[in-house]
XYZ file of C-alpha atoms in Angstrom:
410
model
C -52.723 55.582 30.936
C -52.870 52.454 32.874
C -54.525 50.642 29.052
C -51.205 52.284 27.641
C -49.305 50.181 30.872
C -50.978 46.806 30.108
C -49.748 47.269 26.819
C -46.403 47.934 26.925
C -46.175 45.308 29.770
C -47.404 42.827 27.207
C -44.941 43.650 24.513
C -42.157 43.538 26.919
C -43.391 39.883 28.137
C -43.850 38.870 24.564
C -40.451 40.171 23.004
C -38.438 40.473 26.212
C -37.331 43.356 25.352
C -37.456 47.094 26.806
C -40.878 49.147 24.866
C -37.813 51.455 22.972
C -36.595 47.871 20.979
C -39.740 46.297 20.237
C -39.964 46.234 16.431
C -42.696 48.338 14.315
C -44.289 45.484 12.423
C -44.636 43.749 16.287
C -46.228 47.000 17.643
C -48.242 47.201 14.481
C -49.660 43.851 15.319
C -50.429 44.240 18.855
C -52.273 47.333 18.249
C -54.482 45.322 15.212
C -55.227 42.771 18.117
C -55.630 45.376 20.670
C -58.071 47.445 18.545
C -60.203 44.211 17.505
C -60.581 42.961 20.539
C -61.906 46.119 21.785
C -64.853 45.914 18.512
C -65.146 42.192 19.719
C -66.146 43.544 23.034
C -68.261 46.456 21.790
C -70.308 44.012 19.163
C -70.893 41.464 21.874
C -72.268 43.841 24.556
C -74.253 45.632 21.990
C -75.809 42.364 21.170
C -76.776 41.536 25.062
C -78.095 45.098 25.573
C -80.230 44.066 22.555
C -81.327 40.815 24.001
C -82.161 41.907 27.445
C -83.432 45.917 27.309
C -83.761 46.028 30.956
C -79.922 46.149 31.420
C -80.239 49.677 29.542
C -82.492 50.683 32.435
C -79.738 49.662 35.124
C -77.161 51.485 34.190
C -75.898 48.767 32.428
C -75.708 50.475 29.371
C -72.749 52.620 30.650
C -70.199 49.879 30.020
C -70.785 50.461 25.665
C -69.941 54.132 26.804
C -66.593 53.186 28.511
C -65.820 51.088 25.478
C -66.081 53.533 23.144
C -63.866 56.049 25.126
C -61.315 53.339 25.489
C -61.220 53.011 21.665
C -61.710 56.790 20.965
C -58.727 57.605 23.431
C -56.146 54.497 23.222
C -53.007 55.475 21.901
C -52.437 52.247 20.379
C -55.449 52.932 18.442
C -54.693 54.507 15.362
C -56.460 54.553 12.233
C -55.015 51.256 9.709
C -55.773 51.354 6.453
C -57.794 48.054 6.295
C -59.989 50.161 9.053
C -59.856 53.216 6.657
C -60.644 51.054 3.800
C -63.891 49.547 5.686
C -65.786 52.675 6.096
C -65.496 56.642 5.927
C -66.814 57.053 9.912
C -63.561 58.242 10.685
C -62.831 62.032 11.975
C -60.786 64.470 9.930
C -58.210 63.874 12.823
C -57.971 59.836 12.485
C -57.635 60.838 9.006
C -54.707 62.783 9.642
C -53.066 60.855 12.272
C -53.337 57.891 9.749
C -51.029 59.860 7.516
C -48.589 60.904 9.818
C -48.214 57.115 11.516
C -48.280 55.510 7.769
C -45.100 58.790 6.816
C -43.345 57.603 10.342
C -43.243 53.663 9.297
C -42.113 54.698 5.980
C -39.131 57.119 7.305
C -37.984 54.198 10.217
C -38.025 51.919 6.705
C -35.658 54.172 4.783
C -33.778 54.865 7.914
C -33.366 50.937 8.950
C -32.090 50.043 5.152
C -29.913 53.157 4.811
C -31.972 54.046 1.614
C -30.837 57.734 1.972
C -27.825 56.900 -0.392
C -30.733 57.602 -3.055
C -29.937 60.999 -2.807
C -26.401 60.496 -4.635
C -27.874 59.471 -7.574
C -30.568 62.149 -7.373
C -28.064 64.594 -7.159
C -25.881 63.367 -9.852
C -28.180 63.038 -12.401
C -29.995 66.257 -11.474
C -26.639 68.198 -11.653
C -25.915 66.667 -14.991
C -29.585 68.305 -16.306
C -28.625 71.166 -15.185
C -25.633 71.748 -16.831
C -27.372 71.822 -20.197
C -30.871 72.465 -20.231
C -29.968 76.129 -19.113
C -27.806 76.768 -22.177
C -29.918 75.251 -24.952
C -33.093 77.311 -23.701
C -30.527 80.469 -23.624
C -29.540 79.202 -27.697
C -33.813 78.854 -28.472
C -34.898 82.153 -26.672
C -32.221 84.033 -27.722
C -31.735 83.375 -31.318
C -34.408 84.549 -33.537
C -34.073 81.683 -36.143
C -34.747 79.466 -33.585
C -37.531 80.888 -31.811
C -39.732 81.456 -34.351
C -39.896 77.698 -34.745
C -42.759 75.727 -33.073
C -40.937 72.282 -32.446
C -38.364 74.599 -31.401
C -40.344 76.281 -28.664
C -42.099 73.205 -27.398
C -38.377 71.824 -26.418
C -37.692 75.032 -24.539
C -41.144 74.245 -22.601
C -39.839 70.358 -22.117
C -36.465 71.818 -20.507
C -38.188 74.278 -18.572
C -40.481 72.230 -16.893
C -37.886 69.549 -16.267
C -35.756 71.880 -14.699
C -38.397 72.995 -12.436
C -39.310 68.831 -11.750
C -35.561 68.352 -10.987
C -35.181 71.256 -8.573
C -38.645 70.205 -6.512
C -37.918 66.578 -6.978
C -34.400 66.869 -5.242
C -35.311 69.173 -2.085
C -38.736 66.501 -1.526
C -36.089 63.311 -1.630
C -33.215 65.529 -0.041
C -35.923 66.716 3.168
C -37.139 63.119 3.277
C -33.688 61.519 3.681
C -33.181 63.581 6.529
C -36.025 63.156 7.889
C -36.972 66.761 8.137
C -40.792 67.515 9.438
C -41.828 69.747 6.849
C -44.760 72.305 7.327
C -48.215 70.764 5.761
C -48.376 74.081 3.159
C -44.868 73.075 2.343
C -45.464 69.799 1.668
C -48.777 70.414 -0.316
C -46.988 72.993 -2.546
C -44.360 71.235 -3.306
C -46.298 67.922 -4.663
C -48.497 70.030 -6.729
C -46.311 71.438 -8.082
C -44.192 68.163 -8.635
C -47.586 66.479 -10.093
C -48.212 69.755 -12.131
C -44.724 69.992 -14.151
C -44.561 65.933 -14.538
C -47.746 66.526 -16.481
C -46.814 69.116 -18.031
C -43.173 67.180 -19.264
C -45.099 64.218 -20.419
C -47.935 66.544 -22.174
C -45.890 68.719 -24.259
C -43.355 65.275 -25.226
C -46.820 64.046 -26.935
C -47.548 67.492 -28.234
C -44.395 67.465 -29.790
C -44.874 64.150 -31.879
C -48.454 65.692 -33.071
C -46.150 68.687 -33.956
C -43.982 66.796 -36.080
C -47.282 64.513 -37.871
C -48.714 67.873 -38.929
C -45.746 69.058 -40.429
C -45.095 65.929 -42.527
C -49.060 65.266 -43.339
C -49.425 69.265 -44.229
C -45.772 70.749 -45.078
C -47.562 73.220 -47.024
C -50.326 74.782 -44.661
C -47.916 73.779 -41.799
C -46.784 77.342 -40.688
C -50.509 78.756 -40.425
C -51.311 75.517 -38.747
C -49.119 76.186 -36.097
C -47.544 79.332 -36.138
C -45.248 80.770 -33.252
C -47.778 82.581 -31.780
C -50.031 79.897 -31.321
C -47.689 77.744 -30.437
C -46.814 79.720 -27.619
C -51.018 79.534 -26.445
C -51.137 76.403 -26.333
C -47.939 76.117 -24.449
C -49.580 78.226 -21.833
C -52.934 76.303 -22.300
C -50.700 72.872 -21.544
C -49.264 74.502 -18.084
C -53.260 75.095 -17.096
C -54.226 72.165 -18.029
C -51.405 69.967 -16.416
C -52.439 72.372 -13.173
C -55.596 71.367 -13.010
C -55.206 67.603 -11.889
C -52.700 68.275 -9.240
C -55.166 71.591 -7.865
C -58.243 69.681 -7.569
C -57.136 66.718 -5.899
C -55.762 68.893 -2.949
C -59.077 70.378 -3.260
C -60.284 67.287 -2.667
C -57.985 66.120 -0.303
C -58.571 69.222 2.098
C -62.845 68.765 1.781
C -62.712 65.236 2.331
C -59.829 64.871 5.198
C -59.277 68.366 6.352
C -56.642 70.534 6.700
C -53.323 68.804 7.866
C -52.126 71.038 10.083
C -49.327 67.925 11.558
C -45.773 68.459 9.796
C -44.083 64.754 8.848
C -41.171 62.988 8.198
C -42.008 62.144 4.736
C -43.760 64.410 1.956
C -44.698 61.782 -0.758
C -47.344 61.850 -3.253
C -48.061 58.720 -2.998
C -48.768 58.772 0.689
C -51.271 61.777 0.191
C -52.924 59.834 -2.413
C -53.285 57.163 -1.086
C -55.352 58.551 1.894
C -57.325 60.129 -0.443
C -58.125 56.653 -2.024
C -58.888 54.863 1.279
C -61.138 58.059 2.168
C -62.972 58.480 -0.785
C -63.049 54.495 -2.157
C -62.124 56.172 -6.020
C -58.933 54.448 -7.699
C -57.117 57.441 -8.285
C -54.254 55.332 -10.088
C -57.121 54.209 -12.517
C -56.613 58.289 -13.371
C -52.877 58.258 -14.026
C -53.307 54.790 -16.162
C -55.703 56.193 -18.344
C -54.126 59.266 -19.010
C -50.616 57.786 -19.991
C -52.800 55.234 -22.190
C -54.373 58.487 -23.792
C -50.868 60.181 -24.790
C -49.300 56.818 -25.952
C -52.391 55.861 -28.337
C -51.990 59.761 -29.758
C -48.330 58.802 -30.476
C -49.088 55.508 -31.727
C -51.524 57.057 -33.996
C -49.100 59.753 -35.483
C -46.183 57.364 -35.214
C -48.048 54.893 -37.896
C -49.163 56.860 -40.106
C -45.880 58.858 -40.479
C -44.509 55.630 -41.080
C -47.188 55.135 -44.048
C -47.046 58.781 -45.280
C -43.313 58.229 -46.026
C -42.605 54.813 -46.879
C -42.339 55.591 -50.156
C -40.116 58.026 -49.985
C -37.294 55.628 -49.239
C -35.851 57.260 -46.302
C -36.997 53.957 -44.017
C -35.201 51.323 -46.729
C -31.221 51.640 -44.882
C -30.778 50.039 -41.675
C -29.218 52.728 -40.170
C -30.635 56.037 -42.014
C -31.089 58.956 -39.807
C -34.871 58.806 -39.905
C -34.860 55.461 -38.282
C -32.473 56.368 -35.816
C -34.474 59.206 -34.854
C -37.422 57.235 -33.984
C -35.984 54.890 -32.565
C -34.619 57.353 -30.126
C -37.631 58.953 -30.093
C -39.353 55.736 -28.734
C -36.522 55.049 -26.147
C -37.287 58.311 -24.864
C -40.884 58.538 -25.073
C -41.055 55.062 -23.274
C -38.972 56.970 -20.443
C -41.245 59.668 -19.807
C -44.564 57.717 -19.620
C -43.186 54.452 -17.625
C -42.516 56.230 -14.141
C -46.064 57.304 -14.863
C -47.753 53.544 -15.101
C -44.791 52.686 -12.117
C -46.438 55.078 -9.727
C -50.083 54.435 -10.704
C -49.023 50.761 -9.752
C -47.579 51.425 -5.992
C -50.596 53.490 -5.354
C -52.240 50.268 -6.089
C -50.246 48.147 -3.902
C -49.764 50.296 -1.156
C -53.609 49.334 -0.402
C -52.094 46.305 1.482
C -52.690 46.537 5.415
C -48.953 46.935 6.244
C -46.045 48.590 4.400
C -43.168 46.508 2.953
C -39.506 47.247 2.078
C -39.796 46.119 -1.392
C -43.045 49.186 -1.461
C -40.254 51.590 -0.669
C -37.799 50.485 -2.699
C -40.050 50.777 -6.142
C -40.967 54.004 -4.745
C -37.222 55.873 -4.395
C -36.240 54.130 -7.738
C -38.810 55.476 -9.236
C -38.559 58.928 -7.985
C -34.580 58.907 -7.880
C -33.545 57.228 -10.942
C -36.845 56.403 -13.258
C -38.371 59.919 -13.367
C -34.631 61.331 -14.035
C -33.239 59.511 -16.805
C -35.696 61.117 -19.571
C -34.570 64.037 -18.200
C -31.044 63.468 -17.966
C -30.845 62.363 -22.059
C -33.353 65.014 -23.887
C -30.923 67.567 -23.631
C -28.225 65.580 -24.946
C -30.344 63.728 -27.690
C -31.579 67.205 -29.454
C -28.245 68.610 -29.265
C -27.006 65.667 -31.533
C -30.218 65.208 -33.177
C -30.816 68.597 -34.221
C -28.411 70.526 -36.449
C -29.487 74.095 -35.691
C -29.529 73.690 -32.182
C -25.683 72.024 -32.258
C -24.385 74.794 -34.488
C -26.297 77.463 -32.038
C -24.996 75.800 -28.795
C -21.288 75.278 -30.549
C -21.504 79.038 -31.855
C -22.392 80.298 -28.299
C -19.512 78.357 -26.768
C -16.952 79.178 -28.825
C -17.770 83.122 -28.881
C -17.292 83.034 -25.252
C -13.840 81.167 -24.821
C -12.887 83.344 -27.497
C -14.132 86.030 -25.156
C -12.092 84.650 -22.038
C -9.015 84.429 -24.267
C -9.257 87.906 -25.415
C -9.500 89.091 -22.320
C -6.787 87.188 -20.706
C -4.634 88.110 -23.728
């Protein structure tokens, strides 16, 4: 308590201020100076103890004890990621702490820049979703002719797990914009499951342009390629394999740090990650890079040699013929799913500086609040107008029930 004193006493000399408005990044610094002074201390009486062994024999030796508690048991002493970074000699509990101190400064961040108008856009674009993707996976599932269609069924997986992304993706920034302390089983849950239908978005996007090579490069053996029925394993196959990323890092994440039993401010991905990095020394973003790399050389690869399959066929010589509009929108939207992907492996690689920036947080909630929603927001709308059978469906199912409301109100 009276090391806790001193300190405060020297922030308020230094700023002039009362300990409640001293500023983070100043407190931040005091306690690097403050916790390195302390290892100066601890190195240099090591080194004397080592010099002259009788001092061990006096008693002498006691002093290395009382530094070590006062570095153990300082308050201003928590874990930074530069000392994370240096070695893995830390306790579960440092671990831990380091999280929730690293969740706080990000929160008073967000709070200080009023960065919670992120959710308006959230919610805006996550209503807009919602108003469609339920009614064009009614049209697929319900309909017969569409359903036993494989390109068919691998939108209605796209839409389902978007949905699922939107909904988890808008209580995470909606709890974290108010700053709500969320239980640690909560939190965990949730950003599996937000890792675990990302991946499983992106995967069946790419799965979809394979879908579409085969039936150009085989039209004849297409439908025992890929029937319905095996369509719909490998849908399910997608969902377990998209699970297993997310799933074994919190394995991970609980065997190497422990079990975070502290509730925090701020439930981010990134943040959980990131620990994991400076605990285990692995680039996890390496991961994330070279699985987006994967999916966009697949698509590359199909992409090309449609183009060379049909390039005879003359559908590629107008400037504006429907198959070149298609891929072209394609690509747009493609480029959309996998580019919050290479966004977020790249702030898990920044966010290995010592301190936390604005600009950090900023990429972050653009990312997460606009980036990750506008692919989205437009498949819906694209395959509506892109595909005919799905616009006639959708336009068949509205108009049967106004005619319904009329009739009724007739």
């Amino acid at each position: 308590m009276e090391i806790c004193a001193h300190q405060w006493n020297a922030c308020s000399l230094i700023t002039g201020a009362q300990p409640s408005a001293i500023d983070l990044p100043l407190l931040a610094a005091l306690r690097e100076a403050w916790t390195d002074a302390l290892l100066t201390v601890r190195v240099d009486m090591s080194n004397r103890l080592a010099i002259y062994p009788e001092n061990a024999a006096n008693g002498k030796g006691s002093q290395i004890e009382t530094v070590n508690v006062l570095h153990s048991t300082s308050p201003s002493n928590s874990p930074s990621p530069q000392h994370l970074s240096e070695g893995s000699c830390w306790p579960p509990s440092m671990h831990q702490e380091f999280i929730v101190n690293i969740s706080a400064q990000w929160y008073a961040i967000m709070e200080s820049r009023h960065m919670d108008m992120f959710l308006i856009p959230t919610a805006l674009l996550t209503s807009v979703t919602m108003l469609v993707n339920p009614v064009l996976s009614f049209c697929i599932l319900c309909f017969p002719s569409l359903r036993q269609e494989t390109r068919f069924l691998l939108l209605t997986n796209v839409l389902f797990a978007d949905m699922l992304f939107l909904t988890i993706n808008l209580a995470i920034v909606s709890c974290n914009s108010m700053g709500l302390h969320l239980p640690s089983s909560l939190c965990e849950f949730m950003m599996v499951s937000m890792v675990m239908t990302y991946s499983t978005s992106v995967l069946t996007v790419t799965l979809m342009v394979v879908d579409t090579y085969v039936a150009v490069r085989w039209p004849l053996r297409y439908k025992e390629i890929l029937p319905p029925s095996r369509a719909r394993k490998i849908i399910l196959s997608l969902w377990g394999v998209a699970a297993v990323c997310p799933v074994s890092l919190l394995v991970m994440f609980e065997m190497v740090i422990g079990k975070d039993q502290q509730s925090r401010p701020v439930c981010l991905v990134l943040i959980a990650l990131h620990s994991l990095e400076q605990k285990m020394k692995v680039g996890v973003h390496l991961f994330f890079i070279i699985a987006v790399s994967l999916c966009t050389a697949l698509i590359l690869y199909c992409y090309i040699h449609l183009y060379i399959i049909t390039k005879t066929s003359g559908i590629w010589r107008s400037r504006y013929s429907r198959a070149r509009m298609t891929l072209l929108a394609h690509t747009l939207l493609l480029m959309m799913y996998f580019v919050p992907a290479l966004v977020f492996a790249v702030e898990l690689a920044l966010l290995k500086r010592e301190t936390i920036d604005d600009v950090g947080v900023w990429i972050n909630l653009v990312n997460m609040c606009v980036l990750m929603l506008l692919p989205r927001c437009c498949t819906p709308y694209l395959y509506v107008l892109r595909y005919r059978e799905i616009y006639k469906t959708v336009q068949r199912v509205l108009w049967k029930a106004r005619h319904q409301r009329e009739t009724r109100a007739v």
